[in-house]
Short mmCIF file of C-alpha atoms in Angstrom, two decimals:
data_model
loop_
_atom_site.label_atom_id
_atom_site.label_comp_id
_atom_site.label_asym_id
_atom_site.label_seq_id
_atom_site.Cartn_x
_atom_site.Cartn_y
_atom_site.Cartn_z
CA MET A 1 11.39 20.25 24.69
CA ALA A 2 13.70 22.21 26.44
CA SER A 3 18.01 21.88 26.32
CA LYS A 4 20.21 23.69 28.35
CA PHE A 5 23.45 25.38 26.65
CA LEU A 6 26.42 26.98 28.30
CA ILE A 7 27.75 30.25 27.81
CA LEU A 8 31.25 30.48 27.77
CA GLN A 9 32.19 34.28 27.87
CA PRO A 10 35.85 34.78 26.01
CA ALA A 11 39.05 35.88 28.47
CA ARG A 12 39.14 39.29 27.17
CA SER A 13 37.08 41.79 28.85
CA TYR A 14 34.37 43.54 27.20
CA ALA A 15 33.04 47.06 28.01
CA PRO A 16 29.85 47.04 30.02
CA PRO A 17 26.52 47.99 28.04
CA SER A 18 24.26 50.78 29.50
CA GLN A 19 21.53 50.20 31.75
CA ALA A 20 18.87 51.56 28.94
CA ALA A 21 20.50 48.56 26.53
CA GLN A 22 20.39 45.73 29.68
CA GLN A 23 16.84 46.70 29.64
CA GLN A 24 16.30 46.59 25.81
CA SER A 25 17.65 43.25 25.61
CA CYS A 26 15.55 41.67 28.40
CA ALA A 27 12.79 43.05 26.97
CA CYS A 28 13.31 41.35 23.72
CA SER A 29 14.28 38.05 25.44
CA ARG A 30 10.73 38.11 26.97
CA GLN A 31 8.79 39.05 23.93
CA ASN A 32 10.97 35.97 21.95
CA ASN A 33 9.41 32.58 23.45
CA CYS A 34 11.82 30.92 20.81
CA ALA A 35 14.85 32.94 22.36
CA VAL A 36 16.73 32.68 25.95
CA SER A 37 14.02 32.21 28.39
CA MET A 38 16.07 31.99 31.16
CA ILE A 39 19.47 34.17 32.31
CA SER A 40 20.82 33.25 35.68
CA SER A 41 22.96 36.35 36.85
CA LYS A 42 24.70 34.13 39.36
CA PRO A 43 27.99 32.19 38.49
CA GLN A 44 27.26 28.38 38.12
CA ASP A 45 29.59 25.26 38.71
CA PHE A 46 31.19 24.15 36.00
CA SER A 47 29.82 20.17 36.35
CA VAL A 48 27.44 19.63 33.80
CA HIS A 49 25.45 16.74 32.23
CA SER A 50 26.61 15.38 29.17
CA HIS A 51 23.82 16.34 27.02
CA ASP A 52 24.82 20.09 27.69
CA ARG A 53 26.81 21.99 24.74
CA ALA A 54 28.93 24.78 24.72
CA LEU A 55 28.34 27.80 22.79
CA VAL A 56 30.36 31.02 22.40
CA SER A 57 28.47 34.27 22.41
CA PRO A 58 30.11 37.95 21.89
CA LEU A 59 26.47 38.90 22.10
CA ILE A 60 25.55 38.69 26.05
CA PHE A 61 28.33 40.58 28.38
CA LEU A 62 28.89 39.30 31.89
CA LYS A 63 30.34 41.43 34.98
CA HIS A 64 32.26 38.44 35.25
CA PRO A 65 34.41 37.23 32.30
CA ASN A 66 35.30 33.92 33.77
CA SER A 67 31.88 32.59 34.81
CA ILE A 68 29.74 30.36 33.13
CA ARG A 69 26.16 30.80 32.67
CA SER A 70 22.96 28.74 32.53
CA VAL A 71 20.85 29.34 29.32
CA THR A 72 17.45 27.38 28.22
CA VAL A 73 16.53 27.21 25.38
CA ARG A 74 13.18 25.68 24.01
CA SER A 75 13.33 23.35 20.68
CA GLN A 76 10.40 24.23 18.32
CA LEU A 77 11.38 20.94 15.84
CA ASN A 78 8.20 18.60 16.41
CA PHE A 79 7.26 15.07 15.08
CA PRO A 80 5.87 14.31 12.57
CA LEU A 81 7.24 16.73 10.70
CA ILE A 82 3.61 16.67 8.51
CA SER A 83 1.00 16.79 11.32
CA SER A 84 -1.73 14.86 11.39
CA HIS A 85 -4.14 17.74 10.85
CA ASP A 86 -1.61 19.13 7.36
CA GLN A 87 -4.41 18.04 4.88
CA TRP A 88 -2.40 19.73 2.16
CA GLY A 89 0.66 17.76 3.06
CA ASN A 90 -0.80 14.47 3.83
CA TRP A 91 -1.77 14.92 0.34
CA THR A 92 1.18 15.79 -0.94
CA VAL A 93 2.77 12.66 0.62
CA LEU A 94 0.50 10.13 -0.50
CA LEU A 95 0.55 11.60 -4.11
CA ALA A 96 3.61 12.08 -4.68
CA THR A 97 4.74 8.38 -2.86
CA GLY A 98 2.26 6.69 -5.24
CA ALA A 99 3.66 8.65 -8.69
CA PHE A 100 7.25 7.44 -7.33
CA GLY A 101 5.88 3.73 -7.05
CA ILE A 102 4.17 3.61 -10.49
CA TRP A 103 7.58 5.39 -11.99
CA SER A 104 10.11 3.00 -10.12
CA GLU A 105 8.82 -0.21 -12.36
CA LYS A 106 10.57 1.40 -15.25
CA THR A 107 13.67 0.43 -13.21
CA LYS A 108 15.11 -2.55 -12.97
CA ILE A 109 14.33 -2.76 -8.48
CA GLY A 110 11.21 -1.64 -9.08
CA SER A 111 10.10 -3.91 -11.49
CA THR A 112 11.38 -6.95 -9.24
CA LEU A 113 9.48 -5.51 -6.17
CA SER A 114 6.41 -3.67 -7.95
CA GLY A 115 5.53 -0.56 -7.66
CA ALA A 116 3.04 -1.55 -4.82
CA LEU A 117 5.25 -3.16 -2.61
CA VAL A 118 8.05 0.18 -3.40
CA SER A 119 4.74 2.48 -2.48
CA THR A 120 4.12 0.55 0.99
CA LEU A 121 7.84 0.44 1.79
CA VAL A 122 8.08 4.23 1.63
CA GLY A 123 5.25 4.72 3.57
CA LEU A 124 5.67 2.44 6.25
CA ALA A 125 9.45 4.65 6.60
CA ALA A 126 7.78 7.53 6.24
CA SER A 127 5.68 7.40 9.22
CA ASN A 128 8.49 5.31 10.99
CA LEU A 129 10.90 8.24 10.62
CA GLY A 130 8.89 10.72 11.72
CA ILE A 131 7.71 12.66 8.51
CA ILE A 132 4.23 12.14 8.49
CA SER A 133 1.67 10.65 11.26
CA SER A 134 0.52 7.25 11.54
CA GLU A 135 -2.98 8.46 11.61
CA ALA A 136 -4.29 10.57 9.96
CA ARG A 137 -7.65 12.00 7.96
CA ALA A 138 -6.60 11.67 4.30
CA TYR A 139 -6.09 8.02 5.25
CA ALA A 140 -9.46 7.44 6.54
CA ILE A 141 -10.41 9.15 3.15
CA VAL A 142 -8.57 6.98 1.00
CA LEU A 143 -9.80 3.96 2.46
CA GLU A 144 -13.50 5.21 2.97
CA PHE A 145 -13.90 6.51 -0.41
CA LEU A 146 -10.92 6.36 -2.93
CA LEU A 147 -10.65 2.29 -2.43
CA PRO A 148 -14.09 1.49 -2.91
CA LEU A 149 -14.25 4.10 -6.24
CA ALA A 150 -11.10 2.44 -8.01
CA VAL A 151 -13.17 -1.42 -7.79
CA PRO A 152 -15.59 -0.44 -10.68
CA LEU A 153 -12.95 1.22 -12.38
CA LEU A 154 -10.44 -1.77 -12.54
CA LEU A 155 -13.85 -4.11 -13.40
CA PHE A 156 -15.01 -2.07 -16.53
CA ARG A 157 -14.17 -4.97 -18.88
CA ALA A 158 -15.45 -7.81 -16.59
CA ASP A 159 -17.90 -9.10 -19.27
CA LEU A 160 -17.97 -12.84 -17.85
CA ARG A 161 -19.33 -13.59 -21.31
CA ARG A 162 -16.55 -12.34 -23.33
CA ILE A 163 -13.80 -13.78 -20.74
CA ILE A 164 -14.86 -17.17 -21.41
CA GLN A 165 -14.87 -17.14 -24.88
CA SER A 166 -11.79 -15.08 -25.30
CA THR A 167 -9.24 -16.89 -22.09
CA GLY A 168 -9.61 -20.30 -23.68
CA LYS A 169 -7.30 -22.94 -22.36
CA LEU A 170 -5.75 -20.24 -20.09
CA LEU A 171 -9.25 -20.18 -18.36
CA LEU A 172 -9.05 -23.62 -17.24
CA ALA A 173 -5.32 -23.08 -16.03
CA PHE A 174 -6.59 -19.82 -14.05
CA LEU A 175 -9.30 -22.12 -12.80
CA ILE A 176 -6.35 -25.02 -11.48
CA GLY A 177 -4.71 -22.47 -10.07
CA SER A 178 -7.59 -21.17 -7.79
CA VAL A 179 -7.98 -24.58 -6.59
CA ALA A 180 -4.36 -25.17 -6.40
CA THR A 181 -4.65 -21.41 -3.88
CA THR A 182 -7.71 -23.07 -1.87
CA ILE A 183 -5.59 -26.40 -0.91
CA GLY A 184 -2.30 -24.16 -0.43
CA THR A 185 -4.13 -22.28 2.03
CA PHE A 186 -5.99 -25.21 3.92
CA VAL A 187 -2.46 -26.87 3.97
CA ALA A 188 -0.84 -23.75 5.50
CA PHE A 189 -3.71 -22.92 7.99
CA PHE A 190 -3.04 -26.62 8.93
CA MET A 191 0.60 -25.78 9.31
CA VAL A 192 0.76 -23.08 10.71
CA PRO A 193 -2.73 -21.68 12.22
CA MET A 194 -0.86 -18.33 13.73
CA ARG A 195 -3.00 -18.84 17.09
CA SER A 196 -0.71 -15.61 18.26
CA LEU A 197 -3.44 -13.38 15.93
CA GLY A 198 -6.80 -14.71 17.71
CA GLN A 199 -9.63 -14.57 15.99
CA ASP A 200 -7.86 -12.72 13.03
CA SER A 201 -6.11 -15.60 12.83
CA TRP A 202 -8.77 -17.53 9.93
CA LYS A 203 -9.95 -14.27 8.74
CA ILE A 204 -6.49 -12.96 7.24
CA ALA A 205 -5.51 -16.57 5.77
CA ALA A 206 -8.98 -16.10 3.65
CA ALA A 207 -8.13 -12.58 3.05
CA LEU A 208 -5.01 -14.00 1.72
CA MET A 209 -6.95 -16.60 -0.22
CA GLY A 210 -8.70 -13.72 -2.00
CA ARG A 211 -5.54 -12.11 -2.40
CA HIS A 212 -4.10 -14.89 -4.21
CA ILE A 213 -6.76 -16.02 -6.57
CA GLY A 214 -7.80 -12.39 -7.67
CA GLY A 215 -5.68 -9.49 -6.03
CA ALA A 216 -4.92 -6.06 -3.62
CA VAL A 217 -8.80 -5.21 -3.71
CA ASN A 218 -10.41 -8.62 -2.88
CA TYR A 219 -7.76 -8.95 0.18
CA VAL A 220 -9.13 -5.41 1.53
CA ALA A 221 -12.83 -6.46 0.38
CA ILE A 222 -12.31 -9.55 2.65
CA SER A 223 -11.07 -8.11 5.64
CA GLU A 224 -13.21 -5.21 5.97
CA ALA A 225 -16.20 -7.92 5.64
CA LEU A 226 -14.87 -10.16 7.83
CA ASN A 227 -13.68 -7.15 10.37
CA VAL A 228 -9.57 -7.80 10.58
CA SER A 229 -8.00 -5.50 13.07
CA PRO A 230 -5.83 -2.92 10.75
CA SER A 231 -2.40 -3.57 12.65
CA VAL A 232 -3.23 -7.69 11.38
CA LEU A 233 -4.52 -5.99 7.91
CA ALA A 234 -1.21 -4.17 7.35
CA ALA A 235 1.27 -6.53 8.72
CA GLY A 236 -0.46 -9.24 6.23
CA LEU A 237 -0.10 -7.08 3.37
CA ALA A 238 3.30 -5.97 4.08
CA ALA A 239 4.61 -9.82 4.24
CA ASP A 240 2.48 -11.06 1.45
CA ASN A 241 3.96 -8.41 -0.84
CA VAL A 242 7.29 -9.43 -0.05
CA ILE A 243 6.30 -12.91 -0.88
CA CYS A 244 5.18 -11.87 -4.14
CA ALA A 245 8.05 -9.98 -4.96
CA VAL A 246 10.02 -13.39 -4.39
CA TYR A 247 6.99 -15.49 -6.23
CA PHE A 248 7.38 -13.23 -9.31
CA THR A 249 11.12 -14.10 -10.00
CA THR A 250 10.65 -17.38 -9.53
CA LEU A 251 7.94 -17.17 -12.34
CA PHE A 252 10.45 -15.69 -14.64
CA ALA A 253 13.11 -18.12 -13.50
CA LEU A 254 10.85 -21.16 -14.69
CA ALA A 255 10.04 -19.51 -17.58
CA SER A 256 13.61 -18.24 -19.04
CA LYS A 257 13.85 -21.23 -21.31
CA ILE A 258 10.87 -20.47 -23.13
CA PRO A 259 11.30 -18.85 -26.03
CA PRO A 260 8.98 -16.04 -27.40
CA GLU A 261 6.01 -16.48 -29.83
CA LEU A 262 7.32 -16.21 -33.01
CA SER A 263 4.14 -14.71 -34.63
CA THR A 264 2.94 -11.01 -34.09
CA PHE A 265 -0.56 -12.02 -34.48
CA THR A 266 -2.73 -11.17 -32.03
CA ASN A 267 -6.57 -11.56 -31.82
CA ASP A 268 -8.95 -9.01 -32.92
CA VAL A 269 -10.04 -8.17 -28.86
CA GLY A 270 -6.75 -7.80 -27.93
CA SER A 271 -5.69 -5.43 -31.25
CA ASN A 272 -8.77 -3.40 -30.01
CA MET A 273 -7.51 -3.18 -26.41
CA GLU A 274 -3.79 -1.93 -27.37
CA LEU A 275 -5.63 0.25 -29.39
CA GLU A 276 -7.57 1.70 -26.69
CA THR A 277 -4.84 1.52 -24.03
CA GLY A 278 -1.68 2.94 -26.27
CA ASN A 279 -3.87 6.28 -27.16
CA LYS A 280 -4.17 9.73 -24.74
CA LEU A 281 -6.78 9.13 -22.54
CA PRO A 282 -9.77 11.74 -23.50
CA VAL A 283 -10.86 14.07 -20.57
CA LEU A 284 -14.43 12.90 -21.77
CA GLN A 285 -14.10 9.17 -21.28
CA THR A 286 -12.52 9.77 -18.20
CA ALA A 287 -14.78 12.02 -16.47
CA ILE A 288 -17.50 9.81 -17.83
CA ALA A 289 -15.79 6.81 -16.13
CA ILE A 290 -15.31 8.42 -13.01
CA ALA A 291 -19.16 9.31 -12.22
CA VAL A 292 -19.89 5.85 -13.60
CA SER A 293 -17.91 4.49 -10.50
CA PHE A 294 -19.29 6.82 -8.01
CA ALA A 295 -23.02 6.16 -8.88
CA ILE A 296 -22.05 1.67 -8.61
CA CYS A 297 -20.18 2.92 -5.52
CA LYS A 298 -23.47 4.94 -4.39
CA MET A 299 -25.74 1.66 -5.15
CA GLY A 300 -23.40 -0.54 -3.36
CA SER A 301 -23.52 1.30 -0.38
CA SER A 302 -26.72 1.85 -0.49
CA PHE A 303 -27.52 -1.73 -0.80
CA THR A 304 -25.54 -2.92 2.35
CA LYS A 305 -27.21 -0.21 4.60
CA CYS A 306 -30.74 -1.07 3.23
CA PHE A 307 -30.09 -5.12 4.26
CA GLY A 308 -28.14 -4.50 7.18
CA ILE A 309 -24.57 -5.82 6.19
CA GLN A 310 -21.58 -5.06 7.91
CA GLY A 311 -18.30 -4.46 5.71
CA GLY A 312 -20.29 -5.65 2.62
CA SER A 313 -19.96 -2.04 0.72
CA LEU A 314 -16.75 -3.24 -1.48
CA PRO A 315 -18.39 -7.06 -2.32
CA ALA A 316 -21.68 -5.21 -3.28
CA ILE A 317 -19.97 -3.05 -5.34
CA THR A 318 -17.79 -5.65 -6.82
CA ALA A 319 -21.38 -8.12 -8.00
CA ILE A 320 -23.00 -4.87 -8.91
CA VAL A 321 -19.97 -3.80 -11.74
CA VAL A 322 -19.65 -7.45 -12.83
CA ILE A 323 -23.10 -7.23 -13.63
CA LEU A 324 -23.46 -4.52 -15.52
CA ALA A 325 -20.17 -5.06 -17.68
CA THR A 326 -21.48 -8.37 -18.56
CA ALA A 327 -25.03 -6.77 -19.81
CA PHE A 328 -23.87 -3.98 -21.37
CA PRO A 329 -20.28 -4.61 -22.07
CA GLY A 330 -19.71 -2.13 -25.43
CA PRO A 331 -20.78 1.54 -23.02
CA PHE A 332 -18.43 -0.11 -20.04
CA GLY A 333 -15.71 -1.37 -22.69
CA HIS A 334 -15.15 1.92 -23.84
CA LEU A 335 -15.05 3.18 -20.50
CA ALA A 336 -12.31 0.53 -19.43
CA PRO A 337 -9.25 2.67 -20.81
CA SER A 338 -9.31 5.66 -18.42
CA GLY A 339 -11.20 3.55 -15.83
CA GLU A 340 -7.90 1.52 -15.49
CA ALA A 341 -5.42 4.49 -15.60
CA MET A 342 -6.85 6.39 -12.94
CA ALA A 343 -7.59 3.09 -10.94
CA LEU A 344 -3.70 2.77 -10.88
CA ILE A 345 -3.19 5.87 -9.26
CA LEU A 346 -5.92 5.36 -6.06
CA MET A 347 -4.25 2.05 -5.64
CA GLN A 348 -0.50 2.96 -5.63
CA ILE A 349 -2.64 5.79 -3.00
CA PHE A 350 -3.90 2.76 -1.38
CA PHE A 351 -0.45 1.04 -0.97
CA THR A 352 1.04 3.90 0.68
CA VAL A 353 -1.61 4.56 3.23
CA VAL A 354 -1.22 0.88 3.83
CA GLY A 355 2.38 1.45 4.51
CA ALA A 356 1.89 4.58 6.60
CA SER A 357 -0.74 3.43 8.79
CA GLY A 358 1.67 0.33 10.02
CA ASN A 359 3.81 0.43 12.99
CA ILE A 360 7.17 -1.25 12.02
CA TRP A 361 7.32 -2.87 15.65
CA ASN A 362 3.92 -4.16 15.22
CA VAL A 363 4.84 -5.69 11.39
CA ILE A 364 8.05 -7.19 12.83
CA GLN A 365 6.00 -8.57 15.87
CA THR A 366 2.82 -9.67 13.81
CA ALA A 367 3.96 -10.31 10.31
CA PRO A 368 6.61 -13.91 10.75
CA SER A 369 3.69 -16.07 11.32
CA ILE A 370 1.79 -14.61 8.57
CA PHE A 371 4.70 -14.34 6.48
CA ILE A 372 5.02 -18.06 6.98
CA PHE A 373 1.97 -18.93 6.46
CA ALA A 374 1.92 -17.07 2.92
CA LEU A 375 5.03 -18.94 2.16
CA VAL A 376 3.90 -22.38 2.97
CA GLN A 377 0.61 -21.09 0.60
CA ILE A 378 2.36 -20.08 -1.86
CA GLY A 379 4.85 -22.81 -2.36
CA VAL A 380 1.68 -26.01 -2.20
CA HIS A 381 -0.05 -23.37 -4.77
CA LEU A 382 2.79 -23.99 -7.66
CA ALA A 383 3.28 -27.39 -6.95
CA VAL A 384 -0.32 -28.11 -7.33
CA ILE A 385 -1.08 -25.86 -10.35
CA LEU A 386 2.72 -27.64 -12.04
CA GLY A 387 1.41 -31.22 -10.95
CA LEU A 388 -2.37 -31.13 -12.06
CA GLY A 389 -1.56 -28.84 -15.59
CA LYS A 390 1.04 -31.42 -16.12
CA LEU A 391 -1.26 -34.45 -15.31
CA PHE A 392 -4.09 -32.72 -18.19
CA GLY A 393 -1.68 -31.84 -20.62
CA PHE A 394 -1.27 -28.28 -20.15
CA GLU A 395 1.67 -25.91 -21.78
CA LEU A 396 4.45 -24.65 -19.01
CA ARG A 397 3.62 -21.35 -19.84
CA LEU A 398 0.10 -21.08 -19.61
CA LEU A 399 0.32 -22.18 -16.07
CA LEU A 400 3.13 -19.70 -15.34
CA LEU A 401 1.07 -17.41 -16.55
CA ALA A 402 -2.01 -18.32 -15.03
CA SER A 403 -0.27 -18.56 -11.56
CA ASN A 404 1.09 -15.00 -12.19
CA ALA A 405 -2.69 -14.04 -12.92
CA ASN A 406 -3.91 -15.72 -9.81
CA VAL A 407 -1.26 -14.54 -7.38
CA GLY A 408 -0.55 -11.28 -8.78
CA GLY A 409 -3.70 -10.09 -10.70
CA PRO A 410 -4.58 -8.78 -14.32
CA THR A 411 -1.71 -6.09 -14.23
CA THR A 412 1.19 -8.52 -13.64
CA ALA A 413 0.18 -11.58 -15.96
CA CYS A 414 0.01 -8.51 -18.55
CA GLY A 415 3.51 -7.91 -17.44
CA MET A 416 4.71 -11.19 -17.84
CA ALA A 417 3.15 -11.76 -21.09
CA THR A 418 4.30 -8.68 -22.83
CA ALA A 419 8.43 -9.36 -21.25
CA LYS A 420 8.27 -12.83 -22.67
CA GLY A 421 7.02 -12.14 -26.21
CA TRP A 422 3.88 -14.20 -25.79
CA THR A 423 1.62 -11.71 -27.64
CA SER A 424 -1.30 -14.02 -27.95
CA LEU A 425 -1.71 -14.51 -24.40
CA VAL A 426 -1.36 -10.60 -23.44
CA VAL A 427 -5.00 -10.09 -23.68
CA PRO A 428 -6.34 -13.42 -21.84
CA GLY A 429 -3.86 -12.84 -19.19
CA ILE A 430 -5.41 -9.85 -18.28
CA LEU A 431 -8.92 -11.09 -18.50
CA ALA A 432 -7.82 -13.95 -16.41
CA GLY A 433 -6.70 -11.55 -13.81
CA ILE A 434 -10.27 -9.46 -14.26
CA PHE A 435 -12.29 -13.04 -13.65
CA GLY A 436 -9.95 -13.46 -10.13
CA ILE A 437 -10.70 -10.28 -8.99
CA SER A 438 -14.28 -10.50 -10.11
CA VAL A 439 -15.02 -14.02 -7.81
CA ALA A 440 -12.17 -14.09 -5.36
CA THR A 441 -13.73 -11.91 -2.54
CA PHE A 442 -16.90 -14.70 -2.56
CA ILE A 443 -14.32 -17.79 -2.51
CA GLY A 444 -12.43 -16.00 -0.09
CA ILE A 445 -15.28 -15.52 2.39
CA GLY A 446 -17.04 -18.41 1.51
CA PHE A 447 -14.32 -20.86 2.21
CA GLY A 448 -13.60 -18.87 5.45
CA PHE A 449 -17.08 -19.16 7.20
CA THR A 450 -17.12 -23.04 6.12
CA VAL A 451 -13.35 -24.10 6.36
CA LEU A 452 -11.09 -22.06 8.23
CA ARG A 453 -13.37 -20.62 11.27
CA TYR A 454 -13.54 -23.98 12.32
CA MET A 455 -10.25 -25.70 11.81
#
């Protein structure tokens, strides 16, 4: 980039420099690329372009004091500020943004938006403002390795027998919510078919269905299995994050008149889990949790390669960890606190990458139809779960918490139960959300191939 500067000589005269000094000055100019690259010896016209800027310099001596000289200066400022090849810089931004997203949930605004949405928006802003690149090797590493690694870490508690025994009526309410999401997906896709997305239309609908039964991990797993284009994936997640923020606010408003529980009683499972998560994470336990997660990812990857299943690594990893956690609940349950803490960090990095990979103009052009689809889908979900729940005689708090677990997953369900003082529902809410993550990928892919594809 080169820009012109005008050097105006002051009216007062200067003693001309010696010939040796002039030669030395010219030699310095040639050696420094960032300095003056061309000085015209002829007086120039006073007519200049609007982007030229005047500069008075007593360091350049001219023979004609009232003349105007043209100087070309090369700018070294390039965008993005952090190059896509700057690995340390990119990883610093990803980890710092993820940490900021986690911290933001302690603030009023951050708790309303959720840490995931904050990290996504910060990443999107940093990419589109030229701070970081929209494409970098670090992003590919996150999607290829860190995201699959987070799946087993999230599901070490996925003992299906324990979930069924511990959640009671909340699991039934959660299943009603899953049916409500399925109905909402069908109605929304019928009303908003998103034709502008082409073949990605039914695929993103299936991914959002899995998102609103399990969580963001299921959304990505379904998108990978169905080969959703990266731009549509980013736009869909960005639009859905906004919908979820509004929806959680709505759930809290509906629950505003429900009082907290008077009793502080919690079942043994809840007490044990609370003690586990309250302690400091031991180094050995964390190291074993990461090693086991890597091993499960290796098994899932080898399975899909052996049978030639394209894009099936995340569903395979999910199935393997659920089977192992159900078969060996003791060892995996012991690793769960460390695993969940590590998974939280990895997921925040993933949300940052989703935002950083998105082009804001593409999101604006693509997201409106996805936004309307998700709005209709969530609206129908809420209407159906409240209607069927009332018909079957469920408590309102069970229905609201089950809906939260459907749409947001175990972390948001735990947060709502804790904030409202429903202490006996904290652990069942977590387990119901884990159950949703365990099954949502398969439900979304199946419904997409059998129903949405032909609508």
